[in-house]
mmCIF file of C-alpha atoms and ligand atoms in Angstrom:
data_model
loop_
_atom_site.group_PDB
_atom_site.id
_atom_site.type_symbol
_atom_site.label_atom_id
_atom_site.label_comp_id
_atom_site.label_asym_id
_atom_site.label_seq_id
_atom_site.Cartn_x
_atom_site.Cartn_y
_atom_site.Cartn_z
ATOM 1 C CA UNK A 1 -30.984 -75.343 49.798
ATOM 2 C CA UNK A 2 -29.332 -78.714 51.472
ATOM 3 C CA UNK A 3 -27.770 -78.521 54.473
ATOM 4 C CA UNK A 4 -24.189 -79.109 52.605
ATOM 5 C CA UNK A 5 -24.293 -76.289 50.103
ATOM 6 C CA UNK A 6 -25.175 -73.529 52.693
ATOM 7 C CA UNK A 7 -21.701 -74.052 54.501
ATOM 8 C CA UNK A 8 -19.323 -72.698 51.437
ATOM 9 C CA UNK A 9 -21.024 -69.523 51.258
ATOM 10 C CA UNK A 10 -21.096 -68.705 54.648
ATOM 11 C CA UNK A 11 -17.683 -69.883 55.270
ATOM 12 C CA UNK A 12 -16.903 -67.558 51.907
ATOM 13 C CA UNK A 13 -18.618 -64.666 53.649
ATOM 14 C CA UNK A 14 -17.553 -64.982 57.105
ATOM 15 C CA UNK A 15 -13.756 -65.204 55.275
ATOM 16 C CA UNK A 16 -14.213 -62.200 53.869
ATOM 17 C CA UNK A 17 -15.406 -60.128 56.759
ATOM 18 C CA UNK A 18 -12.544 -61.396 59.335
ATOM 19 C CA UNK A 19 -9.978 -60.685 57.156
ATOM 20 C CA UNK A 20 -10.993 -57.189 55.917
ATOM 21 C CA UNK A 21 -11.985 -56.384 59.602
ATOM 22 C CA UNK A 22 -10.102 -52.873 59.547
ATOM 23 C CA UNK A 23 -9.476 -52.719 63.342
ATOM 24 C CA UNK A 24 -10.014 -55.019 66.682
ATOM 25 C CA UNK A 25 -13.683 -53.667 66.940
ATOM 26 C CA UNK A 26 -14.848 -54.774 63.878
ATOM 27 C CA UNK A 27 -12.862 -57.917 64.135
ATOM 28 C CA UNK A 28 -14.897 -58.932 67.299
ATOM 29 C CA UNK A 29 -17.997 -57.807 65.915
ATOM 30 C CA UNK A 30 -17.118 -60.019 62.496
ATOM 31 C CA UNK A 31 -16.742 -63.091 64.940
ATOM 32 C CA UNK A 32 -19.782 -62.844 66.816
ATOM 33 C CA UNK A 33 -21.834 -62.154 64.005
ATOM 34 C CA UNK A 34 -20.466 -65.743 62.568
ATOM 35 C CA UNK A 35 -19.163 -67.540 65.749
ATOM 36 C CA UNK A 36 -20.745 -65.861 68.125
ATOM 37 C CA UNK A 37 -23.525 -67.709 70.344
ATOM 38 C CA UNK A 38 -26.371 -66.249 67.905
ATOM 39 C CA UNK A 39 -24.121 -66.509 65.136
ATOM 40 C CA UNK A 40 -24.691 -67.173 61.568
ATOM 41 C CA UNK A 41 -22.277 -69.882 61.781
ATOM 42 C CA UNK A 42 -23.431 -71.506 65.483
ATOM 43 C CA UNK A 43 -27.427 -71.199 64.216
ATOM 44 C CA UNK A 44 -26.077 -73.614 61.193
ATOM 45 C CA UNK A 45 -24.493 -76.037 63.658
ATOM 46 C CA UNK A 46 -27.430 -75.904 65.183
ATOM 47 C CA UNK A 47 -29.207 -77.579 62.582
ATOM 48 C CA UNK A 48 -26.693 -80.635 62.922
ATOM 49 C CA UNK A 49 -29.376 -82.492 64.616
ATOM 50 C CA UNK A 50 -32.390 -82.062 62.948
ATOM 51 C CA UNK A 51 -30.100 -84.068 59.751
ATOM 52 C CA UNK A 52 -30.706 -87.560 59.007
ATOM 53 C CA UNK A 53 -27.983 -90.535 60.779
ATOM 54 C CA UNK A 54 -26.563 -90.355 57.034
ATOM 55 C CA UNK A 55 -26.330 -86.920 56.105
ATOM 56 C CA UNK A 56 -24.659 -86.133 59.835
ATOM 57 C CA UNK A 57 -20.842 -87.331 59.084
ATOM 58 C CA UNK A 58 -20.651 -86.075 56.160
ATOM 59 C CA UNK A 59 -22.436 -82.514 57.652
ATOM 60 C CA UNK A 60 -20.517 -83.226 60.353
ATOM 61 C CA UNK A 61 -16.445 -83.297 58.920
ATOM 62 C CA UNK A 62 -17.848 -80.705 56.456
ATOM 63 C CA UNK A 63 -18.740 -77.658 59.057
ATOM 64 C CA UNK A 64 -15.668 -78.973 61.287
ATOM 65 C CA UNK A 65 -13.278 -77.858 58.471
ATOM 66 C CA UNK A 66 -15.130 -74.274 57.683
ATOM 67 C CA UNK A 67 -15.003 -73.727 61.551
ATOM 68 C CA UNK A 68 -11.358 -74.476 61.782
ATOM 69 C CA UNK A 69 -10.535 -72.469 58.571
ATOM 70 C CA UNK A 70 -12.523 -69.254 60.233
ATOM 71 C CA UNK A 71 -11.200 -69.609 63.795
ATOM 72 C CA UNK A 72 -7.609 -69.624 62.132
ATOM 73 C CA UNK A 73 -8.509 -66.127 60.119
ATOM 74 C CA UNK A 74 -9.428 -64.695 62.965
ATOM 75 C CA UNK A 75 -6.586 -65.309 65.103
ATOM 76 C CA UNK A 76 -4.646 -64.869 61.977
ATOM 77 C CA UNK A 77 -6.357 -61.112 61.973
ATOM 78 C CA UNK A 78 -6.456 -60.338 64.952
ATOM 79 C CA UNK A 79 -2.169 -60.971 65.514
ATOM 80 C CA UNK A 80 -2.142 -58.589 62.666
ATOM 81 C CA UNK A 81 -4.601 -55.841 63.960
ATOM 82 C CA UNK A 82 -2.352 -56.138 67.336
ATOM 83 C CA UNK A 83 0.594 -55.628 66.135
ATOM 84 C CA UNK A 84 -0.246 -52.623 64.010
ATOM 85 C CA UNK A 85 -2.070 -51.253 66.966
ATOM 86 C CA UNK A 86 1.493 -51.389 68.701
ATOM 87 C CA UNK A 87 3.469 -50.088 66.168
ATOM 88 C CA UNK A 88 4.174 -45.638 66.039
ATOM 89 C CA UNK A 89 1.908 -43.567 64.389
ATOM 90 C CA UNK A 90 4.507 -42.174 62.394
ATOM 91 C CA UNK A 91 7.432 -44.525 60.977
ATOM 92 C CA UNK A 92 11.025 -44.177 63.551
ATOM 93 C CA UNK A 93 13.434 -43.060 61.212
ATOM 94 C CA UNK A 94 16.468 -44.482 63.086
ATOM 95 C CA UNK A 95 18.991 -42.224 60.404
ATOM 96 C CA UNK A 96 17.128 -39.307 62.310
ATOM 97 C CA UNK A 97 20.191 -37.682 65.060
ATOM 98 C CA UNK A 98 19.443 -37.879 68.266
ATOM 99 C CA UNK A 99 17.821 -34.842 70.095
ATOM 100 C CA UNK A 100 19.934 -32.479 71.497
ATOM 101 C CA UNK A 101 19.346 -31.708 75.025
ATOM 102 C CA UNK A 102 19.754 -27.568 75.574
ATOM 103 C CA UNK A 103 22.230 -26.993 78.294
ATOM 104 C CA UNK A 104 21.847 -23.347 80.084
ATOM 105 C CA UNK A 105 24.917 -21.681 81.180
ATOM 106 C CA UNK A 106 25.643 -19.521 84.268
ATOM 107 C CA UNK A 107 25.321 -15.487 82.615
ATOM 108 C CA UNK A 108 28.583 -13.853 81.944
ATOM 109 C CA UNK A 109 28.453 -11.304 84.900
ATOM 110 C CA UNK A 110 27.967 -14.321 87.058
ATOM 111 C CA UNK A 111 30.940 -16.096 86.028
ATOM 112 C CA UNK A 112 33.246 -13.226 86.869
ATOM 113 C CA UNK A 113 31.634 -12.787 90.506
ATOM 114 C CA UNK A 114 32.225 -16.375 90.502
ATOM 115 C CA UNK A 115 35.662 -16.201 89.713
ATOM 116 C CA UNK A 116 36.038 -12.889 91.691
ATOM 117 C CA UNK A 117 34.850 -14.703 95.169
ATOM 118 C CA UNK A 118 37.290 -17.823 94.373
ATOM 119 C CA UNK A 119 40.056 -15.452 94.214
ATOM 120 C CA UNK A 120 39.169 -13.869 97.615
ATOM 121 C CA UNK A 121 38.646 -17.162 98.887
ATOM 122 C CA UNK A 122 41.803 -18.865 98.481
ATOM 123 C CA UNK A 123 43.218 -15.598 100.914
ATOM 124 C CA UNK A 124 40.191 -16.435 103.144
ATOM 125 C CA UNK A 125 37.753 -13.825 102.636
ATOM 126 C CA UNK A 126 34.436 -14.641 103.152
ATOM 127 C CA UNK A 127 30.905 -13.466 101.171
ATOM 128 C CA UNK A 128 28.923 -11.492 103.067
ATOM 129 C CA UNK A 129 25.568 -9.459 102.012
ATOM 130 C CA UNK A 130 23.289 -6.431 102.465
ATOM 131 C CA UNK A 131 20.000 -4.972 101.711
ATOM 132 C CA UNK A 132 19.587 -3.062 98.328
ATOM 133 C CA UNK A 133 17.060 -1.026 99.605
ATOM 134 C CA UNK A 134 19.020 0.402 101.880
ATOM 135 C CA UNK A 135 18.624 4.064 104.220
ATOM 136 C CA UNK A 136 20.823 7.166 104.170
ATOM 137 C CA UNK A 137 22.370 6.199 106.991
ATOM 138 C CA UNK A 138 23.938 2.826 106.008
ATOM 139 C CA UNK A 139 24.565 4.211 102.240
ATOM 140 C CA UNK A 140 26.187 7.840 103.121
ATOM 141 C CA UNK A 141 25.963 9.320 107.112
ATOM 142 C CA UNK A 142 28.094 6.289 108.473
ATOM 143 C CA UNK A 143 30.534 6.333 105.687
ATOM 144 C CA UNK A 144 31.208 9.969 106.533
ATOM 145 C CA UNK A 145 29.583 11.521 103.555
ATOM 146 C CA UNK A 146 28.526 15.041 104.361
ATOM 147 C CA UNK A 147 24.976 15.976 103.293
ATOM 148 C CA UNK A 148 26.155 18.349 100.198
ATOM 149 C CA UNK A 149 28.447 15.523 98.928
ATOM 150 C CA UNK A 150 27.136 15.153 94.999
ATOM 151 C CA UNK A 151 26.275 10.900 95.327
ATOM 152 C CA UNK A 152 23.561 11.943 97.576
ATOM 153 C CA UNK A 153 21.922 14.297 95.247
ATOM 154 C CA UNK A 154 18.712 13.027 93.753
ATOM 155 C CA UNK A 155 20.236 13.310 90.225
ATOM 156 C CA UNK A 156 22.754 10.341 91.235
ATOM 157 C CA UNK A 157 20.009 8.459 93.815
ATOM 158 C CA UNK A 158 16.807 6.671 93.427
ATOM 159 C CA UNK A 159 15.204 7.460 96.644
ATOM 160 C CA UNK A 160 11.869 5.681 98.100
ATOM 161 C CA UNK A 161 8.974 7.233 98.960
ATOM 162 C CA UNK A 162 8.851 5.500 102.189
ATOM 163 C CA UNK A 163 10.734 6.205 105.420
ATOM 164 C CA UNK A 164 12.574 3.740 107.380
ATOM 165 C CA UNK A 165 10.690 2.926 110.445
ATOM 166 C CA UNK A 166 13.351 -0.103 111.278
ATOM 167 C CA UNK A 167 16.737 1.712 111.304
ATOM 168 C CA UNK A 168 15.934 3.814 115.043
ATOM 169 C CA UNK A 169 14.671 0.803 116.394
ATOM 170 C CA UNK A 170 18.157 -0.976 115.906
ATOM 171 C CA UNK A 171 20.566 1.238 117.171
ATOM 172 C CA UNK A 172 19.741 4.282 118.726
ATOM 173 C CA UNK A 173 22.930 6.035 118.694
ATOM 174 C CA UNK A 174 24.371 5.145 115.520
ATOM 175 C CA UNK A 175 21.078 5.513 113.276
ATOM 176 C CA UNK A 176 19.409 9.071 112.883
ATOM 177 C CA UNK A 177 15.824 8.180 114.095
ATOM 178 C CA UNK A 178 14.275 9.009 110.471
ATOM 179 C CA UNK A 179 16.649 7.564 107.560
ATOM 180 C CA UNK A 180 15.092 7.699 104.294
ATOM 181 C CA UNK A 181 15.017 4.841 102.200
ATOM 182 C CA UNK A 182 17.158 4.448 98.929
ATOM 183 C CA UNK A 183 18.153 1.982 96.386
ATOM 184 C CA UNK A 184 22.108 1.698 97.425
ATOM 185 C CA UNK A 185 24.170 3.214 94.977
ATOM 186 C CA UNK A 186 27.586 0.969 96.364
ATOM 187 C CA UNK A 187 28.085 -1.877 97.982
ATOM 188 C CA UNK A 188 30.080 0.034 100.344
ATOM 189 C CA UNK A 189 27.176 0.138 102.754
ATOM 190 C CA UNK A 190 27.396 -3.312 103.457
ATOM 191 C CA UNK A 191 31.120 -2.447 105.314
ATOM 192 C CA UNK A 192 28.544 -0.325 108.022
ATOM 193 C CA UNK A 193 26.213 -3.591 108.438
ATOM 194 C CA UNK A 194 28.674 -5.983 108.757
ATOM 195 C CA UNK A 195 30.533 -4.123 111.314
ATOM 196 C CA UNK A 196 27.830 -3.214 113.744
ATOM 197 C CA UNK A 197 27.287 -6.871 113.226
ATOM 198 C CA UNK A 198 30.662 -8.291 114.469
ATOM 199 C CA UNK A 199 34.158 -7.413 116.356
ATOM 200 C CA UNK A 200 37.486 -7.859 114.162
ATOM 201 C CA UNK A 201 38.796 -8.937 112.813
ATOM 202 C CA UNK A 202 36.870 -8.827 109.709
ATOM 203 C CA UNK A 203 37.629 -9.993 106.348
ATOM 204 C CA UNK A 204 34.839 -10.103 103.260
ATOM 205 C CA UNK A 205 33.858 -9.268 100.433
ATOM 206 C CA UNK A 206 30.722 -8.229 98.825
ATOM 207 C CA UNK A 207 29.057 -8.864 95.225
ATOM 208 C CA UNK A 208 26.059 -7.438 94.770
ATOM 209 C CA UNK A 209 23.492 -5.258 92.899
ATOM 210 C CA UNK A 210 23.633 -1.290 92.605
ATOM 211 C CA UNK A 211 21.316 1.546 91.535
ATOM 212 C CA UNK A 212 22.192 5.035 90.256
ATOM 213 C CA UNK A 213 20.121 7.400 88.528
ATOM 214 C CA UNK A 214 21.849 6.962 85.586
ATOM 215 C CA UNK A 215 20.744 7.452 81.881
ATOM 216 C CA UNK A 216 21.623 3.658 79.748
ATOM 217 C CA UNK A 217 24.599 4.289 77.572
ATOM 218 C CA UNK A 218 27.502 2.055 76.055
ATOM 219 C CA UNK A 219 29.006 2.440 79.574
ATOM 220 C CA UNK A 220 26.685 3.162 82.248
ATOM 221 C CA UNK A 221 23.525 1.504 83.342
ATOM 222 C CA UNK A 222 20.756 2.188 86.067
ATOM 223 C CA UNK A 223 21.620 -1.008 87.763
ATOM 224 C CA UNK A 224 24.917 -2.845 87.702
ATOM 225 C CA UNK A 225 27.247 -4.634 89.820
ATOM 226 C CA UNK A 226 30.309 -4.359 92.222
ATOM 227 C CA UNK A 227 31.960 -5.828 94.987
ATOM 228 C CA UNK A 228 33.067 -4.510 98.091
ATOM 229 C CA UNK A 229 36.037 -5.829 99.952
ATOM 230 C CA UNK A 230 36.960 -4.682 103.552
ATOM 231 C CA UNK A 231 39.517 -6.133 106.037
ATOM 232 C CA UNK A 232 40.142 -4.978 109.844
ATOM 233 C CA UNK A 233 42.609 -6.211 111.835
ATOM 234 C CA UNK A 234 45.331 -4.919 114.169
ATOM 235 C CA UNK A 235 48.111 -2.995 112.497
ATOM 236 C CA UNK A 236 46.623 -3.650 108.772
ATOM 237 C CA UNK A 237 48.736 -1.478 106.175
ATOM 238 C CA UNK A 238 48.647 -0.199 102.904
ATOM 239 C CA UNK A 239 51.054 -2.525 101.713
ATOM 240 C CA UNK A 240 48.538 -5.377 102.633
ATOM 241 C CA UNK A 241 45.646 -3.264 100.636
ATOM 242 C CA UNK A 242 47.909 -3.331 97.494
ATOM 243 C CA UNK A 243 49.306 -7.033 97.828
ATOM 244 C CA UNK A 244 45.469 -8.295 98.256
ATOM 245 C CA UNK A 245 44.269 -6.188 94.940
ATOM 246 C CA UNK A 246 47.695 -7.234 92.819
ATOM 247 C CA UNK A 247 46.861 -10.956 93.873
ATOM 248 C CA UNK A 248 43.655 -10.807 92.646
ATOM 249 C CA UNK A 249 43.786 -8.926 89.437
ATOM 250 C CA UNK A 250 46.581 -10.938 88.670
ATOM 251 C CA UNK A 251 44.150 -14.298 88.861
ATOM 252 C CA UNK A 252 41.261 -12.310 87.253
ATOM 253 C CA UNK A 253 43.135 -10.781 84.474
ATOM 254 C CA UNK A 254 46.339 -12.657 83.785
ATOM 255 C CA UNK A 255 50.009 -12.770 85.195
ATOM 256 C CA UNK A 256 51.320 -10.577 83.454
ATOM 257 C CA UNK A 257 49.169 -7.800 85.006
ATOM 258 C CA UNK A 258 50.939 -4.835 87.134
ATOM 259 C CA UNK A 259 48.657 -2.232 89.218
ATOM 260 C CA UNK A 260 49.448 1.318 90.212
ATOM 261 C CA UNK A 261 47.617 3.248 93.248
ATOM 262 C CA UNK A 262 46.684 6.839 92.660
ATOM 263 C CA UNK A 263 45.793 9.067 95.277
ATOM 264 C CA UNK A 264 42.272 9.841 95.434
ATOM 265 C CA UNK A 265 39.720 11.111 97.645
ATOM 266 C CA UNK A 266 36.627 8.923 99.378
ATOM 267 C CA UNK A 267 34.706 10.172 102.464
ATOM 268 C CA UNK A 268 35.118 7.027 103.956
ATOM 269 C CA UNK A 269 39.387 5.991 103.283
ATOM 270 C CA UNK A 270 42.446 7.962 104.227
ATOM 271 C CA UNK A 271 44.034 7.804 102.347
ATOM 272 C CA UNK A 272 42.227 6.918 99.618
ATOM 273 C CA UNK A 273 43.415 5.627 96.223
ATOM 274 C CA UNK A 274 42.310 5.198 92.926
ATOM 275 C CA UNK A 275 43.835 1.800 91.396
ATOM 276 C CA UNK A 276 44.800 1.368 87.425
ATOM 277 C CA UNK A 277 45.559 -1.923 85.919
ATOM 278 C CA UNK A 278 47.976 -2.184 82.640
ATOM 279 C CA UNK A 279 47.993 -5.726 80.751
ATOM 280 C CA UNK A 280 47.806 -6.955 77.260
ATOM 281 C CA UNK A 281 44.312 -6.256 77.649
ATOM 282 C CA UNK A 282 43.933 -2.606 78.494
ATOM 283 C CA UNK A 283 46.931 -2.177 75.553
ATOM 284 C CA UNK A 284 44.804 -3.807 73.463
ATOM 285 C CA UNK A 285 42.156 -0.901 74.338
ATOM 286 C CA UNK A 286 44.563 0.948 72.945
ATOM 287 C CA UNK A 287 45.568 2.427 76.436
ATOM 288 C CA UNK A 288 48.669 1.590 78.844
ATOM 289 C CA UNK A 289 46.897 1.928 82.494
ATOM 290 C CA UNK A 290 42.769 1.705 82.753
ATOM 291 C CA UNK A 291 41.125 2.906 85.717
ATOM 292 C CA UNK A 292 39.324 -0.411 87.303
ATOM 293 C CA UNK A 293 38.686 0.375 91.179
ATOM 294 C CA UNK A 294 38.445 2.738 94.151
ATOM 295 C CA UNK A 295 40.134 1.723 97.764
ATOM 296 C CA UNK A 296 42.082 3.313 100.287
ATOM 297 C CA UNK A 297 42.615 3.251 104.629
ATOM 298 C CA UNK A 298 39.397 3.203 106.538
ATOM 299 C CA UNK A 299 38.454 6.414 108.088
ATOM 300 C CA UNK A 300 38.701 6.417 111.860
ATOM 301 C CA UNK A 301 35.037 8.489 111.791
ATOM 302 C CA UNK A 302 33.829 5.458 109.732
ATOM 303 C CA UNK A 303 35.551 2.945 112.764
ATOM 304 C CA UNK A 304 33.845 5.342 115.567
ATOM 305 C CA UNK A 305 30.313 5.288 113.561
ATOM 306 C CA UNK A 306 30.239 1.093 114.085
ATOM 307 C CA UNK A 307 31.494 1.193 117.960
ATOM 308 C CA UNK A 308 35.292 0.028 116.492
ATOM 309 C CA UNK A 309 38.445 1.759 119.080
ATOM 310 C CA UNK A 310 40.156 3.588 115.841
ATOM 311 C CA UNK A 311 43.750 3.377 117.835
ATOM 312 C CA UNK A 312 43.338 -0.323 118.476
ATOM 313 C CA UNK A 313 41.894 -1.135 114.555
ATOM 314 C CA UNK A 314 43.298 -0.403 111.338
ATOM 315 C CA UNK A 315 41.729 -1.573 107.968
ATOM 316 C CA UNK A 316 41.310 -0.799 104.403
ATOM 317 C CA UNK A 317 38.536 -1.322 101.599
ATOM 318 C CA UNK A 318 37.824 -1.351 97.725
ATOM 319 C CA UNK A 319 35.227 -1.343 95.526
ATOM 320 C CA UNK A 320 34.695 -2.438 91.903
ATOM 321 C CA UNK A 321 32.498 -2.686 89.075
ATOM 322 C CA UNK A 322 32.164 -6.548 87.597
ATOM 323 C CA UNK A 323 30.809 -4.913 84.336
ATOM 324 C CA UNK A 324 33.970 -3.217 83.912
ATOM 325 C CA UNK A 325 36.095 -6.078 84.534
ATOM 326 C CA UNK A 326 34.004 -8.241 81.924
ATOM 327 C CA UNK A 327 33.651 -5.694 79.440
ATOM 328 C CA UNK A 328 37.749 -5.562 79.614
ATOM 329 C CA UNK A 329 38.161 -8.816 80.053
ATOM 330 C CA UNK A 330 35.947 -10.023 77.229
ATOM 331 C CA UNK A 331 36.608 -6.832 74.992
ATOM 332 C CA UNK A 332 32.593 -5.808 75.393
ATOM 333 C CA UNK A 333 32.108 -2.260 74.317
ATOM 334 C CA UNK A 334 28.639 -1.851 75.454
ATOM 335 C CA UNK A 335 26.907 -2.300 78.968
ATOM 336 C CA UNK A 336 23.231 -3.069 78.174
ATOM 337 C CA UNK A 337 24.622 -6.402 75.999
ATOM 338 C CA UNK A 338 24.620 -8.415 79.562
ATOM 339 C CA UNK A 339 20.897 -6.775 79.967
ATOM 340 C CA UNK A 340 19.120 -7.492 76.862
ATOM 341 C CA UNK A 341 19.443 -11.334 77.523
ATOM 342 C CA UNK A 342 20.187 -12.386 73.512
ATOM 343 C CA UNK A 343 20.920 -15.317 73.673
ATOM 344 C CA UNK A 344 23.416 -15.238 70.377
ATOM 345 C CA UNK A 345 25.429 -12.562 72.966
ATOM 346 C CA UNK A 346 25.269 -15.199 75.917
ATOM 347 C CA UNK A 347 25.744 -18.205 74.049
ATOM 348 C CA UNK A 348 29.995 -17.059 73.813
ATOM 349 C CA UNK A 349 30.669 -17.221 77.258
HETATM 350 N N1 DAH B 427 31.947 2.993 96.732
HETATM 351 C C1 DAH B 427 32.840 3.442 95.665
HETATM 352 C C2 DAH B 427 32.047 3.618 94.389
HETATM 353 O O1 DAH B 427 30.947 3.192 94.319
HETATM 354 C C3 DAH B 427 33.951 2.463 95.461
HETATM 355 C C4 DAH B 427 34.847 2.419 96.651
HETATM 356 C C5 DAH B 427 35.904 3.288 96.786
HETATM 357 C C6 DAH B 427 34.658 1.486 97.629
HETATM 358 C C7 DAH B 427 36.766 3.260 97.866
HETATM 359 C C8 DAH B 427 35.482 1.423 98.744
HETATM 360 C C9 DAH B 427 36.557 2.338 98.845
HETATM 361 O O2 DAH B 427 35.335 0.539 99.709
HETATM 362 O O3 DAH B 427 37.374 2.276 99.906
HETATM 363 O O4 DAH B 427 32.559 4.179 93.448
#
């Protein structure tokens, strides 16, 4: 075949496989095979010189032109084989909305105690804390609880099998050298810790966890939650006791809230009281006064226990249950819904 008519059909050929090269690979391997230094292409421009002086322009201009026209399919391929390799693997659908980001939220027992401790705070109690597994001592002996009182009955207590080994150590007069070891049933025993801690006066309050060996209904639960307030201080009164709870229960469950004290009987407050709250909410319950909290005068025994001078300290104390106050205050009728962590229950507060 002359030297002329071989160009077309290569050129043809080597058109054909650049610009159906389906990705960068086979692009490169189309241009070597044509372009390449052993090249279809290069081994016919090769044979350039073996023409004749008047055959070579014409050769010459002729192979020039094929060249050009491949080297511009291939870059014209290979522009478009880049930019589909940069383009998403699946088509943006800009119409799409945009992705919601899931915000958690603080649980509804821990917004109370939240709120709770912000009360307390603006009248400048502080948050203090205690063990949960706790020992006899701390939990019942030093709050005055005689041995037959009911709450330390196993039916009410979740005891451990182990015995405290740490509670003699610490103080050898006020701790019974074997205390066995319980999960606390009030936070109550935290009052004990904190003052054979630290000399009035004292003024905190205590959220935390409790444990009583209770079967799960719509109202009780093995664990729950209270807080524990105590203040000592010279010549502390009841009339302090009931301005403090008033102040907060007003805050907690709305202005309009009044509080009544009823007399009561703890081992560890004389007097003691039992305190009712009456609002739109407890009439909405159906009921005038609801029964929210336990408080009352602390004991002198309790004051001797801890190393306080009962004639030279005065103080009182309360305890609640934040379940209660959230069930009221968000008209909950059952106590396992803040347990079973559904999210369609969680999501409304
Ligand atoms: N510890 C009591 C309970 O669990 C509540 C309580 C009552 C706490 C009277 C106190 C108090 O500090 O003075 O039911």
């Amino acid at each position: 075949m002359a030297f002329l008519d071989e160009i077309e059909p290569l050129k043809q050929a080597a058109l054909a496989e650049l610009r159906a090269a389906p990705d960068l690979a086979a692009l490169e391997h189309a241009r070597v095979n044509y372009l390449g230094s052993h090249g279809k292409f290069t081994a016919l421009m090769k044979q350039l010189g073996t023409l004749t002086k008047e055959e070579k322009p014409a050769a010459g201009k002729a192979i020039n032109i094929a060249k050009t026209e491949m080297e511009a399919a291939l870059v014209e391929r290979r522009t478009e084989l880049e930019l589909k390799a940069a383009q998403p693997r699946e088509p943006t659908d800009f119409t799409l909305p945009g992705r919601r980001r899931a915000l958690g939220k603080l649980h509804p027992l821990t917004q109370i105690t939240e709120d709770i401790v912000r009360s307390f705070r603006k009248i400048g109690f502080a948050v203090a804390d205690g063990p949960e597994v706790e020992d006899e001592y701390h939990c019942f002996d030093a709050l005055n609880t005689p041995a037959d009182h009911p709450a330390r009955d196993t039916q009410d207590t979740f005891y451990l099998a182990a015995e405290s080994a740490g509670s003699a150590a610490e103080s050898s007069i006020q701790n019974p050298p074997r205390s066995q070891l319980l999960l606390r049933t009030h936070t109550s025993s935290v009052q004990i810790r904190v003052m054979q801690k630290q000399q009035p006066p004292v003024r905190i309050i205590v959220p935390g966890r409790v444990y009583r060996r209770d079967n799960a209904d719509a109202t009780h639960n093995p664990t729950f939650h209270q807080v524990e307030g105590l203040y000592v201080d010279r010549n502390v009164t009841v009339g302090d006791l009931k301005g403090t709870v008033e102040f907060v229960f007003k805050e907690l469950m709305g202005a309009e809230t009044r509080i009544r004290f009823r007399p009561h009987y703890f081992s560890y407050t004389e007097p003691s009281f039992e305190i009712d709250f009456s609002s739109s909410l407890t009439r909405k319950m159906g009921k005038e006064w609801l029964e929210i909290a336990g408080c009352g005068m602390v004991h002198p025994q309790v004051f001797e226990n801890v190393g306080y001078d009962p004639e030279v300290w005065s103080g009182w104390a309360f305890g609640f249950g934040i379940e209660r106050i959230a069930m009221i205050r968000y008209g909950i009728n059952d106590i396992r819904l803040f347990y079973e962590n559904d999210v369609r229950f969680l999501r409304q507060f």
